[in-house]
Tab-separated table of C-alpha atoms in Angstrom:
chain	number	residue	atom	x	y	z
K	51	MET	CA	0.000	0.000	0.000
K	52	LYS	CA	1.183	3.543	-0.796
K	53	ILE	CA	0.161	6.671	1.078
K	54	THR	CA	1.131	10.185	0.129
K	55	LEU	CA	1.471	12.739	2.924
K	56	TYR	CA	0.890	16.308	1.747
K	57	TRP	CA	2.058	18.920	4.227
K	58	GLY	CA	1.502	22.654	4.424
K	59	GLY	CA	3.151	24.681	7.175
K	60	GLU	CA	6.352	24.206	9.126
K	61	LEU	CA	4.686	22.294	11.960
K	62	SER	CA	2.992	19.893	9.557
K	63	GLN	CA	6.306	19.002	7.906
K	64	GLY	CA	7.616	17.707	11.228
K	65	VAL	CA	4.432	15.715	11.827
K	66	ALA	CA	4.649	14.217	8.317
K	67	ASP	CA	8.216	13.116	9.034
K	68	GLN	CA	7.082	11.472	12.287
K	69	ILE	CA	4.211	9.623	10.595
K	70	SER	CA	6.534	8.403	7.846
K	71	ALA	CA	9.093	7.163	10.376
K	72	GLN	CA	6.426	5.166	12.215
K	73	ALA	CA	4.790	3.600	9.153
K	74	GLY	CA	5.256	-0.139	8.887
K	75	GLN	CA	7.237	-1.765	6.119
K	76	GLU	CA	4.047	-2.756	4.304
K	77	ILE	CA	3.220	0.928	3.772
K	78	ALA	CA	5.222	2.980	1.276
K	79	VAL	CA	5.095	6.638	2.292
K	80	GLU	CA	5.822	9.595	0.059
K	81	ILE	CA	6.064	13.051	1.636
K	82	VAL	CA	5.150	16.008	-0.586
K	83	ALA	CA	5.182	19.713	0.225
K	84	MET	CA	1.950	21.391	-0.849
K	85	GLU	CA	3.963	24.336	-2.138
K	86	SER	CA	5.768	22.098	-4.640
K	87	TYR	CA	2.557	21.517	-6.586
K	88	GLY	CA	1.987	23.708	-9.623
K	89	LYS	CA	-1.307	24.228	-11.435
K	90	SER	CA	-0.753	21.334	-13.864
K	91	ASP	CA	0.151	18.994	-10.973
K	92	LEU	CA	-3.018	19.935	-9.129
K	93	GLU	CA	-5.213	19.458	-12.188
K	94	ALA	CA	-3.677	16.005	-12.745
K	95	PHE	CA	-4.280	15.190	-9.068
K	96	ALA	CA	-7.893	14.232	-9.737
K	97	ASP	CA	-6.912	11.836	-12.534
K	98	THR	CA	-4.793	9.442	-10.477
K	99	PRO	CA	-6.400	7.179	-7.849
K	100	SER	CA	-4.587	7.649	-4.562
K	101	THR	CA	-4.646	7.389	-0.796
K	102	CYS	CA	-3.522	10.596	0.883
K	103	ILE	CA	-3.166	12.193	4.268
K	104	PHE	CA	-3.273	15.976	4.239
K	105	LEU	CA	-1.481	17.729	7.100
K	106	LEU	CA	-2.502	21.365	7.049
K	107	GLN	CA	-1.593	24.056	9.509
K	108	THR	CA	-3.796	27.072	10.202
K	109	ALA	CA	-2.003	30.371	10.686
K	110	GLU	CA	-3.334	33.529	12.245
K	111	ASN	CA	-6.799	34.758	11.186
K	112	ASN	CA	-7.820	31.258	10.014
K	113	GLN	CA	-5.526	31.489	6.993
K	114	PRO	CA	-3.343	28.699	5.594
K	115	PRO	CA	0.413	29.146	5.714
K	116	GLU	CA	1.825	30.757	2.596
K	117	ASP	CA	3.307	27.459	1.382
K	118	ALA	CA	-0.147	25.839	1.344
K	119	SER	CA	-2.377	28.647	0.114
K	120	LYS	CA	-2.214	27.753	-3.604
K	121	PHE	CA	-2.966	24.092	-2.819
K	122	LEU	CA	-5.989	24.981	-0.694
K	123	ARG	CA	-7.276	27.555	-3.213
K	124	PHE	CA	-7.235	24.883	-5.926
K	125	PHE	CA	-9.606	22.632	-3.981
K	126	LYS	CA	-11.844	25.556	-2.954
K	127	ARG	CA	-12.678	26.417	-6.582
K	128	LYS	CA	-16.411	26.368	-7.114
K	129	SER	CA	-15.935	25.352	-10.758
K	130	HIS	CA	-14.877	21.785	-9.876
K	131	PRO	CA	-17.499	19.100	-10.559
K	132	THR	CA	-18.843	17.444	-7.412
K	133	ASP	CA	-17.638	14.046	-8.639
K	134	MET	CA	-14.097	15.226	-9.392
K	135	LEU	CA	-12.558	12.907	-6.784
K	136	SER	CA	-15.137	10.094	-6.864
K	137	ASP	CA	-13.449	6.684	-6.903
K	138	LYS	CA	-10.085	8.476	-7.121
K	139	LEU	CA	-9.206	9.700	-3.644
K	140	GLN	CA	-9.217	8.111	-0.224
K	141	PHE	CA	-8.177	10.718	2.295
K	142	ALA	CA	-7.676	11.787	5.867
K	143	VAL	CA	-6.961	15.312	7.078
K	144	LEU	CA	-5.023	16.348	10.141
K	145	GLY	CA	-5.610	20.016	10.908
K	146	LEU	CA	-2.844	21.646	12.906
K	147	GLY	CA	-2.716	25.056	14.496
K	148	ASP	CA	-0.990	27.311	16.937
K	149	SER	CA	-2.607	27.067	20.367
K	150	ASN	CA	-0.980	30.410	21.224
K	151	LEU	CA	-3.814	31.930	19.200
K	152	LEU	CA	-6.100	30.884	22.041
K	153	LEU	CA	-4.299	33.299	24.326
K	154	ASP	CA	-4.779	36.226	21.960
K	155	ARG	CA	-8.556	36.312	21.835
K	156	GLN	CA	-11.215	35.416	24.350
K	157	THR	CA	-13.561	34.146	21.654
K	158	THR	CA	-11.082	31.784	19.970
K	159	THR	CA	-11.573	28.075	20.569
K	160	ALA	CA	-9.358	25.081	19.828
K	161	LYS	CA	-11.597	24.397	16.814
K	162	ASP	CA	-10.579	27.765	15.339
K	163	CYS	CA	-6.924	26.679	15.379
K	164	SER	CA	-7.573	24.032	12.721
K	165	ALA	CA	-9.958	25.943	10.447
K	166	CYS	CA	-7.952	25.242	7.258
K	167	GLY	CA	-7.900	21.507	7.944
K	168	GLN	CA	-11.654	21.542	8.538
K	169	LEU	CA	-12.242	23.429	5.315
K	170	LEU	CA	-10.070	21.037	3.272
K	171	ASP	CA	-11.703	17.972	4.847
K	172	THR	CA	-15.197	19.212	4.006
K	173	ARG	CA	-14.208	20.247	0.497
K	174	LEU	CA	-12.527	16.921	-0.377
K	175	GLU	CA	-15.680	15.092	0.682
K	176	THR	CA	-17.865	17.515	-1.313
K	177	LEU	CA	-15.749	16.776	-4.402
K	178	GLY	CA	-16.405	13.046	-4.020
K	179	GLY	CA	-13.348	11.923	-2.054
K	180	THR	CA	-13.759	9.040	0.402
K	181	ARG	CA	-12.648	9.770	3.949
K	182	PHE	CA	-10.841	6.774	5.434
K	183	TYR	CA	-10.245	8.415	8.822
K	184	GLU	CA	-12.084	11.205	10.615
K	185	LEU	CA	-10.671	14.713	10.741
K	186	GLY	CA	-7.989	14.979	13.389
Protein backbone atom coordinates (compact mmCIF):
# COMPACT_ATOMS: atom_id res chain seq x y z
CA MET A 1 0.00 0.00 0.00
CA LYS A 2 1.18 3.54 -0.80
CA ILE A 3 0.16 6.67 1.08
CA THR A 4 1.13 10.18 0.13
CA LEU A 5 1.47 12.74 2.92
CA TYR A 6 0.89 16.31 1.75
CA TRP A 7 2.06 18.92 4.23
CA GLY A 8 1.50 22.65 4.42
CA GLY A 9 3.15 24.68 7.17
CA GLU A 10 6.35 24.21 9.13
CA LEU A 11 4.69 22.29 11.96
CA SER A 12 2.99 19.89 9.56
CA GLN A 13 6.31 19.00 7.91
CA GLY A 14 7.62 17.71 11.23
CA VAL A 15 4.43 15.71 11.83
CA ALA A 16 4.65 14.22 8.32
CA ASP A 17 8.22 13.12 9.03
CA GLN A 18 7.08 11.47 12.29
CA ILE A 19 4.21 9.62 10.59
CA SER A 20 6.53 8.40 7.85
CA ALA A 21 9.09 7.16 10.38
CA GLN A 22 6.43 5.17 12.21
CA ALA A 23 4.79 3.60 9.15
CA GLY A 24 5.26 -0.14 8.89
CA GLN A 25 7.24 -1.76 6.12
CA GLU A 26 4.05 -2.76 4.30
CA ILE A 27 3.22 0.93 3.77
CA ALA A 28 5.22 2.98 1.28
CA VAL A 29 5.09 6.64 2.29
CA GLU A 30 5.82 9.60 0.06
CA ILE A 31 6.06 13.05 1.64
CA VAL A 32 5.15 16.01 -0.59
CA ALA A 33 5.18 19.71 0.23
CA MET A 34 1.95 21.39 -0.85
CA GLU A 35 3.96 24.34 -2.14
CA SER A 36 5.77 22.10 -4.64
CA TYR A 37 2.56 21.52 -6.59
CA GLY A 38 1.99 23.71 -9.62
CA LYS A 39 -1.31 24.23 -11.43
CA SER A 40 -0.75 21.33 -13.86
CA ASP A 41 0.15 18.99 -10.97
CA LEU A 42 -3.02 19.94 -9.13
CA GLU A 43 -5.21 19.46 -12.19
CA ALA A 44 -3.68 16.00 -12.75
CA PHE A 45 -4.28 15.19 -9.07
CA ALA A 46 -7.89 14.23 -9.74
CA ASP A 47 -6.91 11.84 -12.53
CA THR A 48 -4.79 9.44 -10.48
CA PRO A 49 -6.40 7.18 -7.85
CA SER A 50 -4.59 7.65 -4.56
CA THR A 51 -4.65 7.39 -0.80
CA CYS A 52 -3.52 10.60 0.88
CA ILE A 53 -3.17 12.19 4.27
CA PHE A 54 -3.27 15.98 4.24
CA LEU A 55 -1.48 17.73 7.10
CA LEU A 56 -2.50 21.37 7.05
CA GLN A 57 -1.59 24.06 9.51
CA THR A 58 -3.80 27.07 10.20
CA ALA A 59 -2.00 30.37 10.69
CA GLU A 60 -3.33 33.53 12.24
CA ASN A 61 -6.80 34.76 11.19
CA ASN A 62 -7.82 31.26 10.01
CA GLN A 63 -5.53 31.49 6.99
CA PRO A 64 -3.34 28.70 5.59
CA PRO A 65 0.41 29.15 5.71
CA GLU A 66 1.83 30.76 2.60
CA ASP A 67 3.31 27.46 1.38
CA ALA A 68 -0.15 25.84 1.34
CA SER A 69 -2.38 28.65 0.11
CA LYS A 70 -2.21 27.75 -3.60
CA PHE A 71 -2.97 24.09 -2.82
CA LEU A 72 -5.99 24.98 -0.69
CA ARG A 73 -7.28 27.56 -3.21
CA PHE A 74 -7.24 24.88 -5.93
CA PHE A 75 -9.61 22.63 -3.98
CA LYS A 76 -11.84 25.56 -2.95
CA ARG A 77 -12.68 26.42 -6.58
CA LYS A 78 -16.41 26.37 -7.11
CA SER A 79 -15.94 25.35 -10.76
CA HIS A 80 -14.88 21.78 -9.88
CA PRO A 81 -17.50 19.10 -10.56
CA THR A 82 -18.84 17.44 -7.41
CA ASP A 83 -17.64 14.05 -8.64
CA MET A 84 -14.10 15.23 -9.39
CA LEU A 85 -12.56 12.91 -6.78
CA SER A 86 -15.14 10.09 -6.86
CA ASP A 87 -13.45 6.68 -6.90
CA LYS A 88 -10.08 8.48 -7.12
CA LEU A 89 -9.21 9.70 -3.64
CA GLN A 90 -9.22 8.11 -0.22
CA PHE A 91 -8.18 10.72 2.30
CA ALA A 92 -7.68 11.79 5.87
CA VAL A 93 -6.96 15.31 7.08
CA LEU A 94 -5.02 16.35 10.14
CA GLY A 95 -5.61 20.02 10.91
CA LEU A 96 -2.84 21.65 12.91
CA GLY A 97 -2.72 25.06 14.50
CA ASP A 98 -0.99 27.31 16.94
CA SER A 99 -2.61 27.07 20.37
CA ASN A 100 -0.98 30.41 21.22
CA LEU A 101 -3.81 31.93 19.20
CA LEU A 102 -6.10 30.88 22.04
CA LEU A 103 -4.30 33.30 24.33
CA ASP A 104 -4.78 36.23 21.96
CA ARG A 105 -8.56 36.31 21.83
CA GLN A 106 -11.21 35.42 24.35
CA THR A 107 -13.56 34.15 21.65
CA THR A 108 -11.08 31.78 19.97
CA THR A 109 -11.57 28.07 20.57
CA ALA A 110 -9.36 25.08 19.83
CA LYS A 111 -11.60 24.40 16.81
CA ASP A 112 -10.58 27.76 15.34
CA CYS A 113 -6.92 26.68 15.38
CA SER A 114 -7.57 24.03 12.72
CA ALA A 115 -9.96 25.94 10.45
CA CYS A 116 -7.95 25.24 7.26
CA GLY A 117 -7.90 21.51 7.94
CA GLN A 118 -11.65 21.54 8.54
CA LEU A 119 -12.24 23.43 5.32
CA LEU A 120 -10.07 21.04 3.27
CA ASP A 121 -11.70 17.97 4.85
CA THR A 122 -15.20 19.21 4.01
CA ARG A 123 -14.21 20.25 0.50
CA LEU A 124 -12.53 16.92 -0.38
CA GLU A 125 -15.68 15.09 0.68
CA THR A 126 -17.86 17.51 -1.31
CA LEU A 127 -15.75 16.78 -4.40
CA GLY A 128 -16.41 13.05 -4.02
CA GLY A 129 -13.35 11.92 -2.05
CA THR A 130 -13.76 9.04 0.40
CA ARG A 131 -12.65 9.77 3.95
CA PHE A 132 -10.84 6.77 5.43
CA TYR A 133 -10.24 8.42 8.82
CA GLU A 134 -12.08 11.20 10.61
CA LEU A 135 -10.67 14.71 10.74
CA GLY A 136 -7.99 14.98 13.39
